[in-house]
XYZ file of N, CA and C in Angstrom:
597
model
N -10.463 -53.162 -77.290
C -11.684 -52.349 -77.175
C -11.313 -50.950 -76.693
N -11.534 -49.971 -77.550
C -11.230 -48.573 -77.240
C -12.445 -47.979 -76.534
N -12.220 -47.302 -75.406
C -13.337 -46.810 -74.595
C -13.177 -45.317 -74.334
N -14.216 -44.560 -74.696
C -14.248 -43.121 -74.434
C -15.387 -42.825 -73.468
N -15.066 -42.064 -72.431
C -16.076 -41.606 -71.467
C -16.220 -40.102 -71.675
N -17.414 -39.669 -72.036
C -17.617 -38.291 -72.473
C -18.503 -37.509 -71.500
N -18.454 -36.184 -71.647
C -19.302 -35.316 -70.848
C -18.834 -35.161 -69.419
N -17.520 -35.255 -69.200
C -16.984 -35.140 -67.846
C -16.884 -33.668 -67.442
N -17.185 -33.399 -66.173
C -17.177 -32.006 -65.724
C -16.591 -31.822 -64.328
N -16.200 -32.937 -63.673
C -15.658 -32.845 -62.320
C -14.366 -33.642 -62.219
N -13.432 -33.203 -61.370
C -12.173 -33.938 -61.225
C -12.375 -35.395 -60.811
N -13.350 -35.656 -59.941
C -13.548 -37.030 -59.480
C -14.029 -37.952 -60.604
N -14.741 -37.389 -61.577
C -15.203 -38.197 -62.707
C -14.046 -38.498 -63.661
N -13.183 -37.512 -63.871
C -11.978 -37.745 -64.671
C -11.132 -38.828 -64.013
N -10.963 -38.724 -62.697
C -10.168 -39.727 -61.977
C -10.774 -41.117 -62.114
N -12.095 -41.214 -62.031
C -12.753 -42.516 -62.162
C -12.530 -43.107 -63.541
N -12.639 -42.282 -64.588
C -12.440 -42.773 -65.954
C -11.001 -43.228 -66.163
N -10.059 -42.447 -65.670
C -8.640 -42.803 -65.808
C -8.341 -44.095 -65.058
N -8.810 -44.182 -63.818
C -8.527 -45.364 -62.994
C -9.196 -46.613 -63.556
N -10.356 -46.443 -64.204
C -11.058 -47.593 -64.771
C -10.367 -48.105 -66.031
N -9.546 -47.257 -66.656
C -8.823 -47.689 -67.847
C -9.368 -47.155 -69.154
N -10.103 -46.037 -69.113
C -10.602 -45.439 -70.354
C -9.438 -45.004 -71.240
N -9.640 -45.071 -72.545
C -8.627 -44.645 -73.504
C -8.755 -43.175 -73.868
N -9.947 -42.615 -73.648
C -10.198 -41.211 -73.987
C -11.246 -40.655 -73.043
N -11.115 -39.366 -72.742
C -12.117 -38.665 -71.937
C -12.554 -37.430 -72.716
N -13.864 -37.135 -72.646
C -14.406 -36.052 -73.444
C -15.003 -34.946 -72.601
N -14.826 -33.724 -73.098
C -15.368 -32.527 -72.461
C -16.244 -31.808 -73.483
N -17.479 -31.526 -73.109
C -18.447 -30.948 -74.038
C -18.333 -29.428 -74.000
N -17.976 -28.839 -75.132
C -17.825 -27.391 -75.226
C -18.906 -26.772 -76.110
N -19.995 -27.520 -76.274
C -21.129 -27.062 -77.068
C -22.357 -27.068 -76.148
N -23.404 -26.273 -76.432
C -24.559 -26.222 -75.529
C -25.115 -27.602 -75.203
N -25.205 -27.896 -73.911
C -25.592 -29.221 -73.411
C -25.676 -29.135 -71.895
N -26.449 -30.036 -71.248
C -26.406 -30.102 -69.779
C -25.001 -30.425 -69.253
N -24.129 -30.917 -70.144
C -22.772 -31.315 -69.748
C -21.715 -30.296 -70.170
N -22.163 -29.154 -70.667
C -21.208 -28.180 -71.201
C -20.296 -27.627 -70.110
N -19.015 -27.503 -70.444
C -18.053 -26.829 -69.579
C -17.362 -25.733 -70.389
N -16.815 -24.754 -69.690
C -16.065 -23.688 -70.347
C -14.682 -24.203 -70.731
N -14.049 -23.594 -71.726
C -12.719 -24.047 -72.121
C -11.702 -24.062 -70.978
N -11.774 -23.078 -70.070
C -10.801 -23.082 -68.971
C -11.061 -24.231 -67.993
N -12.319 -24.617 -67.828
C -12.640 -25.789 -67.001
C -12.127 -27.056 -67.676
N -12.347 -27.155 -68.987
C -11.832 -28.310 -69.721
C -10.318 -28.396 -69.605
N -9.631 -27.258 -69.663
C -8.169 -27.256 -69.543
C -7.738 -27.792 -68.175
N -8.426 -27.356 -67.120
C -8.078 -27.824 -65.768
C -8.317 -29.326 -65.635
N -9.402 -29.815 -66.236
C -9.697 -31.245 -66.170
C -8.717 -32.042 -67.027
N -8.405 -31.526 -68.216
C -7.472 -32.219 -69.104
C -6.091 -32.336 -68.464
N -5.743 -31.373 -67.640
C -4.438 -31.400 -66.970
C -4.323 -32.553 -65.982
N -5.452 -33.137 -65.591
C -5.459 -34.265 -64.655
C -5.275 -35.600 -65.364
N -5.283 -35.590 -66.685
C -5.279 -36.826 -67.472
C -3.845 -37.209 -67.831
N -3.429 -38.437 -67.509
C -2.063 -38.859 -67.837
C -1.818 -38.903 -69.340
N -0.563 -38.762 -69.712
C -0.181 -38.892 -71.108
C -0.567 -40.278 -71.610
N -1.022 -40.336 -72.846
C -1.444 -41.610 -73.428
C -2.943 -41.799 -73.447
N -3.660 -40.969 -72.682
C -5.122 -40.985 -72.717
C -5.572 -39.737 -73.467
N -6.399 -39.917 -74.493
C -6.830 -38.780 -75.315
C -7.768 -37.871 -74.538
N -7.566 -36.568 -74.700
C -8.488 -35.574 -74.141
C -9.211 -34.940 -75.328
N -10.542 -35.002 -75.292
C -11.356 -34.673 -76.466
C -12.294 -33.516 -76.148
N -12.257 -32.481 -76.981
C -13.225 -31.387 -76.889
C -14.308 -31.623 -77.930
N -15.560 -31.605 -77.478
C -16.696 -31.941 -78.343
C -17.438 -30.667 -78.753
N -17.664 -30.536 -80.058
C -18.388 -29.391 -80.612
C -19.496 -29.896 -81.520
N -20.491 -29.031 -81.724
C -21.575 -29.394 -82.638
C -22.116 -28.154 -83.326
N -21.633 -27.914 -84.538
C -22.201 -26.860 -85.358
C -21.655 -25.466 -85.139
N -20.644 -25.306 -84.266
C -20.076 -23.979 -84.062
C -19.226 -23.574 -85.268
N -19.090 -22.266 -85.517
C -18.204 -21.806 -86.589
C -16.772 -22.296 -86.351
N -16.065 -22.531 -87.438
C -14.723 -23.095 -87.341
C -13.805 -22.247 -86.468
N -13.852 -20.932 -86.603
C -12.961 -20.082 -85.810
C -13.213 -20.254 -84.314
N -14.491 -20.399 -83.939
C -14.814 -20.606 -82.522
C -14.286 -21.951 -82.034
N -14.410 -22.979 -82.867
C -13.917 -24.305 -82.493
C -12.411 -24.265 -82.290
N -11.704 -23.655 -83.217
C -10.241 -23.611 -83.123
C -9.802 -22.876 -81.863
N -10.445 -21.753 -81.582
C -10.083 -20.947 -80.420
C -10.380 -21.695 -79.122
N -11.576 -22.265 -79.016
C -11.962 -22.948 -77.783
C -11.129 -24.203 -77.551
N -10.857 -24.949 -78.621
C -10.056 -26.167 -78.474
C -8.640 -25.832 -78.016
N -8.089 -24.766 -78.563
C -6.749 -24.347 -78.137
C -6.764 -23.920 -76.673
N -7.790 -23.173 -76.278
C -7.896 -22.737 -74.883
C -8.060 -23.929 -73.946
N -8.744 -24.969 -74.415
C -9.003 -26.143 -73.574
C -7.772 -27.029 -73.405
N -6.794 -26.877 -74.278
C -5.568 -27.649 -74.140
C -5.731 -29.132 -74.372
N -6.656 -29.504 -75.254
C -6.928 -30.923 -75.518
C -6.071 -31.433 -76.673
N -6.019 -32.750 -76.792
C -5.270 -33.361 -77.892
C -6.132 -33.599 -79.122
N -7.453 -33.651 -78.912
C -8.366 -34.162 -79.938
C -9.616 -33.295 -80.010
N -10.129 -33.106 -81.227
C -11.390 -32.381 -81.422
C -12.406 -33.328 -82.046
N -13.605 -33.338 -81.471
C -14.721 -34.121 -82.008
C -15.761 -33.171 -82.567
N -16.096 -33.358 -83.836
C -17.140 -32.560 -84.475
C -18.377 -33.431 -84.624
N -19.467 -32.953 -84.064
C -20.665 -33.776 -83.910
C -21.836 -33.121 -84.624
N -21.580 -32.666 -85.859
C -22.644 -32.002 -86.605
C -22.490 -32.259 -88.084
N -22.761 -31.230 -88.858
C -22.690 -31.359 -90.318
C -21.462 -30.641 -90.874
N -20.405 -30.583 -90.074
C -19.211 -29.865 -90.507
C -18.620 -30.502 -91.760
N -18.133 -29.671 -92.690
C -17.581 -30.188 -93.944
C -16.140 -30.675 -93.762
N -15.636 -31.412 -94.736
C -14.254 -31.895 -94.650
C -13.234 -30.778 -94.443
N -13.542 -29.577 -94.944
C -12.593 -28.468 -94.800
C -12.338 -28.115 -93.339
N -13.351 -28.267 -92.492
C -13.161 -27.985 -91.068
C -12.189 -28.992 -90.453
N -12.319 -30.229 -90.853
C -11.405 -31.253 -90.344
C -9.978 -30.967 -90.793
N -9.826 -30.556 -92.049
C -8.491 -30.263 -92.570
C -7.850 -29.101 -91.816
N -8.641 -28.078 -91.503
C -8.107 -26.923 -90.778
C -7.667 -27.314 -89.370
N -8.469 -28.138 -88.718
C -8.128 -28.572 -87.358
C -6.922 -29.509 -87.365
N -6.809 -30.326 -88.393
C -5.630 -31.181 -88.541
C -4.376 -30.314 -88.665
N -4.492 -29.234 -89.433
C -3.354 -28.328 -89.602
C -2.968 -27.666 -88.283
N -3.929 -27.527 -87.368
C -3.639 -26.975 -86.037
C -2.979 -27.997 -85.116
N -2.913 -29.254 -85.555
C -2.234 -30.273 -84.759
C -3.139 -31.173 -83.952
N -4.445 -31.052 -84.142
C -5.370 -31.885 -83.371
C -5.591 -33.236 -84.045
N -5.775 -34.280 -83.234
C -6.379 -35.511 -83.724
C -7.873 -35.248 -83.862
N -8.553 -36.058 -84.684
C -9.919 -35.719 -85.063
C -10.868 -36.890 -84.890
N -12.062 -36.573 -84.394
C -13.158 -37.532 -84.288
C -14.352 -36.936 -85.015
N -14.963 -37.740 -85.884
C -16.208 -37.318 -86.546
C -17.336 -38.164 -85.999
N -18.405 -37.501 -85.544
C -19.568 -38.223 -85.033
C -20.739 -38.021 -85.984
N -21.462 -39.105 -86.236
C -22.627 -39.035 -87.104
C -23.640 -40.056 -86.618
N -24.753 -40.157 -87.310
C -25.771 -41.131 -86.919
C -26.284 -41.849 -88.161
N -26.798 -43.071 -87.980
C -27.367 -43.781 -89.119
C -28.499 -42.957 -89.731
N -28.566 -42.942 -91.025
C -29.626 -42.211 -91.695
C -29.332 -40.749 -91.931
N -28.170 -40.272 -91.457
C -27.833 -38.859 -91.640
C -27.408 -38.555 -93.065
N -27.034 -39.606 -93.792
C -26.515 -39.408 -95.140
C -25.009 -39.238 -95.178
N -24.386 -39.039 -94.012
C -22.930 -38.904 -93.957
C -22.290 -40.286 -94.099
N -21.103 -40.358 -94.693
C -20.457 -41.655 -94.878
C -20.108 -42.313 -93.544
N -20.220 -43.635 -93.519
C -19.896 -44.399 -92.315
C -18.542 -45.092 -92.462
N -17.656 -44.467 -93.211
C -16.296 -44.973 -93.353
C -15.363 -44.073 -92.549
N -14.633 -44.665 -91.635
C -13.667 -43.888 -90.862
C -12.630 -43.296 -91.800
N -12.391 -41.989 -91.652
C -11.415 -41.309 -92.486
C -12.011 -40.610 -93.684
N -13.311 -40.737 -93.882
C -13.945 -40.130 -95.055
C -13.747 -38.614 -95.095
N -13.673 -37.991 -93.914
C -13.444 -36.545 -93.838
C -12.052 -36.243 -93.282
N -11.200 -37.258 -93.248
C -9.860 -37.071 -92.712
C -9.756 -37.300 -91.223
N -10.809 -37.835 -90.616
C -10.801 -38.067 -89.166
C -10.041 -39.337 -88.806
N -9.586 -39.389 -87.545
C -8.896 -40.575 -87.028
C -9.875 -41.623 -86.513
N -10.968 -41.164 -85.923
C -11.979 -42.055 -85.358
C -13.355 -41.590 -85.814
N -14.263 -42.553 -85.951
C -15.652 -42.279 -86.294
C -16.533 -42.756 -85.147
N -17.488 -41.917 -84.737
C -18.486 -42.317 -83.746
C -19.839 -42.420 -84.446
N -20.500 -43.545 -84.278
C -21.853 -43.726 -84.801
C -22.801 -43.658 -83.613
N -23.600 -42.606 -83.574
C -24.360 -42.237 -82.378
C -25.847 -42.138 -82.702
N -26.618 -41.929 -81.657
C -28.051 -41.664 -81.788
C -28.283 -40.387 -82.588
N -29.413 -40.273 -83.291
C -29.734 -39.008 -83.967
C -29.839 -37.833 -82.993
N -30.073 -38.131 -81.705
C -30.098 -37.079 -80.673
C -28.969 -37.359 -79.687
N -27.737 -36.946 -80.021
C -26.591 -37.273 -79.183
C -26.740 -36.732 -77.767
N -26.314 -37.559 -76.807
C -26.411 -37.160 -75.411
C -27.758 -37.420 -74.781
N -28.706 -37.926 -75.571
C -30.067 -38.139 -75.063
C -30.196 -39.438 -74.283
N -29.245 -40.337 -74.489
C -29.353 -41.655 -73.870
C -30.254 -42.599 -74.634
N -30.717 -42.173 -75.815
C -31.616 -43.011 -76.606
C -30.838 -44.057 -77.395
N -31.323 -45.284 -77.366
C -30.787 -46.316 -78.248
C -31.298 -46.076 -79.658
N -30.560 -46.558 -80.634
C -31.026 -46.499 -82.010
C -31.013 -47.909 -82.568
N -31.786 -48.115 -83.616
C -31.964 -49.445 -84.179
C -30.750 -49.823 -85.014
N -30.000 -50.850 -84.601
C -28.827 -51.256 -85.376
C -29.164 -51.615 -86.822
N -30.427 -51.988 -87.093
C -30.817 -52.298 -88.466
C -30.679 -51.074 -89.373
N -30.682 -49.879 -88.756
C -30.560 -48.647 -89.543
C -29.174 -48.502 -90.154
N -28.227 -49.275 -89.641
C -26.866 -49.182 -90.163
C -26.758 -49.673 -91.596
N -27.532 -50.698 -91.950
C -27.286 -51.354 -93.218
C -25.950 -52.065 -93.122
N -25.012 -51.691 -93.970
C -23.669 -52.261 -93.892
C -22.955 -51.708 -92.664
N -22.103 -52.525 -92.074
C -21.371 -52.099 -90.882
C -20.405 -50.975 -91.233
N -20.204 -50.029 -90.312
C -19.176 -49.006 -90.542
C -17.807 -49.664 -90.713
N -16.898 -48.926 -91.337
C -15.571 -49.476 -91.571
C -14.522 -48.692 -90.786
N -13.417 -49.349 -90.496
C -12.305 -48.696 -89.821
C -12.503 -48.600 -88.324
N -11.822 -47.634 -87.725
C -11.825 -47.457 -86.266
C -13.068 -46.676 -85.864
N -14.157 -47.421 -85.606
C -15.417 -46.741 -85.281
C -15.894 -47.125 -83.891
N -16.519 -46.135 -83.233
C -17.033 -46.304 -81.881
C -18.554 -46.291 -81.908
N -19.134 -47.222 -81.190
C -20.584 -47.269 -81.013
C -20.968 -46.362 -79.852
N -22.018 -45.563 -80.038
C -22.508 -44.677 -78.985
C -24.023 -44.604 -79.076
N -24.639 -44.106 -78.011
C -26.086 -43.920 -78.016
C -26.804 -44.931 -77.155
N -27.168 -44.532 -75.947
C -27.960 -45.398 -75.073
C -27.193 -46.521 -74.422
N -25.872 -46.455 -74.429
C -25.087 -47.522 -73.798
C -24.928 -47.264 -72.305
N -24.847 -48.359 -71.540
C -24.620 -48.282 -70.105
C -23.978 -49.568 -69.631
N -23.677 -49.658 -68.343
C -23.001 -50.845 -67.810
C -23.765 -52.143 -68.054
N -25.103 -52.070 -68.126
C -25.900 -53.291 -68.219
C -26.161 -53.758 -69.647
N -25.877 -52.908 -70.646
C -26.160 -53.336 -72.022
C -24.962 -53.248 -72.958
N -23.837 -52.713 -72.487
C -22.709 -52.513 -73.404
C -22.131 -53.840 -73.879
N -22.104 -54.850 -73.023
C -21.524 -56.131 -73.433
C -22.314 -56.739 -74.591
N -23.646 -56.721 -74.486
C -24.483 -57.275 -75.552
C -24.317 -56.479 -76.837
N -24.223 -55.137 -76.720
C -24.066 -54.296 -77.909
C -22.735 -54.583 -78.606
N -21.688 -54.760 -77.815
C -20.373 -55.065 -78.391
C -20.395 -56.434 -79.073
N -21.035 -57.404 -78.430
C -21.120 -58.747 -79.005
C -21.897 -58.739 -80.315
N -22.976 -57.963 -80.357
C -23.842 -57.949 -81.545
C -23.218 -57.201 -82.717
N -22.623 -56.033 -82.438
C -22.207 -55.140 -83.527
C -20.706 -55.124 -83.772
N -19.925 -55.642 -82.839
C -18.474 -55.728 -82.973
C -17.827 -54.401 -83.373
N -18.121 -53.322 -82.659
C -17.444 -52.061 -82.952
C -15.979 -52.131 -82.533
N -15.194 -51.213 -83.042
C -13.794 -51.101 -82.638
C -13.690 -50.533 -81.227
N -14.714 -49.737 -80.848
C -14.732 -49.138 -79.522
C -16.127 -48.686 -79.157
N -16.260 -48.115 -77.961
C -17.545 -47.615 -77.484
C -17.346 -46.255 -76.821
N -18.426 -45.473 -76.808
C -18.412 -44.126 -76.236
C -19.649 -44.008 -75.352
N -19.471 -43.489 -74.136
C -20.593 -43.394 -73.197
C -20.623 -42.008 -72.568
N -21.836 -41.537 -72.278
C -21.987 -40.298 -71.519
C -23.155 -40.434 -70.546
N -24.391 -40.348 -71.064
C -25.552 -40.375 -70.166
C -25.688 -41.701 -69.420
N -25.180 -42.782 -70.005
C -25.331 -44.100 -69.380
C -24.517 -44.309 -68.121
N -23.652 -43.337 -67.782
C -22.872 -43.457 -66.542
C -23.125 -42.245 -65.642
N -24.354 -41.726 -65.711
C -24.700 -40.548 -64.922
C -25.619 -40.890 -63.754
N -25.390 -40.192 -62.644
C -26.283 -40.281 -61.494
C -27.532 -39.444 -61.743
N -27.354 -38.308 -62.398
C -28.448 -37.450 -62.838
C -27.946 -36.718 -64.077
N -28.838 -36.063 -64.781
C -28.452 -35.486 -66.069
C -27.279 -34.515 -65.904
N -26.170 -34.849 -66.547
C -24.996 -33.990 -66.497
C -24.043 -34.274 -65.350
N -24.420 -35.188 -64.440
C -23.568 -35.498 -63.281
C -23.190 -36.977 -63.319
N -21.906 -37.257 -63.467
C -21.454 -38.635 -63.602
C -21.451 -39.366 -62.256
N -21.531 -40.707 -62.348
C -21.439 -41.591 -61.192
C -20.158 -42.413 -61.356
N -19.135 -42.172 -60.545
C -17.866 -42.885 -60.723
C -18.006 -44.402 -60.700
N -18.920 -44.923 -59.887
C -19.098 -46.380 -59.833
C -19.633 -46.920 -61.161
N -20.532 -46.163 -61.796
C -21.060 -46.591 -63.096
C -19.981 -46.528 -64.169
N -19.115 -45.527 -64.095
C -17.990 -45.447 -65.039
C -17.128 -46.695 -64.917
N -16.809 -47.080 -63.695
C -15.973 -48.264 -63.453
C -16.637 -49.514 -64.003
N -17.931 -49.670 -63.740
C -18.656 -50.840 -64.225
C -18.734 -50.870 -65.745
N -18.959 -49.708 -66.354
C -19.071 -49.640 -67.799
C -17.759 -50.070 -68.472
N -16.680 -49.487 -68.019
C -15.386 -49.792 -68.643
C -15.060 -51.278 -68.488
N -15.330 -51.824 -67.305
C -15.054 -53.244 -67.078
C -15.898 -54.133 -67.996
N -17.173 -53.800 -68.140
C -18.064 -54.613 -68.973
C -17.678 -54.535 -70.445
N -17.358 -53.323 -70.911
C -16.973 -53.158 -72.310
C -15.671 -53.891 -72.600
N -14.720 -53.759 -71.674
C -13.425 -54.389 -71.867
C -13.564 -55.912 -71.922
N -14.387 -56.459 -71.039
C -14.571 -57.917 -71.003
C -15.226 -58.421 -72.281
N -16.197 -57.651 -72.793
C -16.905 -58.080 -74.001
C -16.034 -57.944 -75.242
N -15.123 -56.967 -75.211
C -14.306 -56.718 -76.379
C -13.125 -57.652 -76.507
């Protein structure tokens, strides 16, 4: 079970995710209550041991801005969470980044991992970061490949979601927050433990 904890903005939250055993940590570089500047993301990414992915999240920014900010952030991975075309993924791959594509059921985008050249696919709520659950019936056929379930997950429901949908991994942000944009290290620990046990 691959686990990504996203929207981190404080050293103590990064430490909690690392200590809990997360496989990836995400920093939001697009407008959001969780947004951090590239230099803040770089400082946080520097706290992450080798072997854990550091992910910069973007949504709809021009490609040149994404490339510049991701380089400044010093991350290993770029997540595009909008309607970016395959060409953007190819350009970022050429820059040396691993790639995550995020989409939602009903968006019309393919639910096959690698369709745009990405390494991982996230299937999320139509309003990412909102904490809203979405109806699994909207999926139709299950996504293929290395895909992560996201949207409305938390320590108390992730096990059931993993059991029902059998994703390759899970991604959490709002479900481990004490308040909007502020993580709760204890919830991070509980989430990772519950997801790992269910997976």
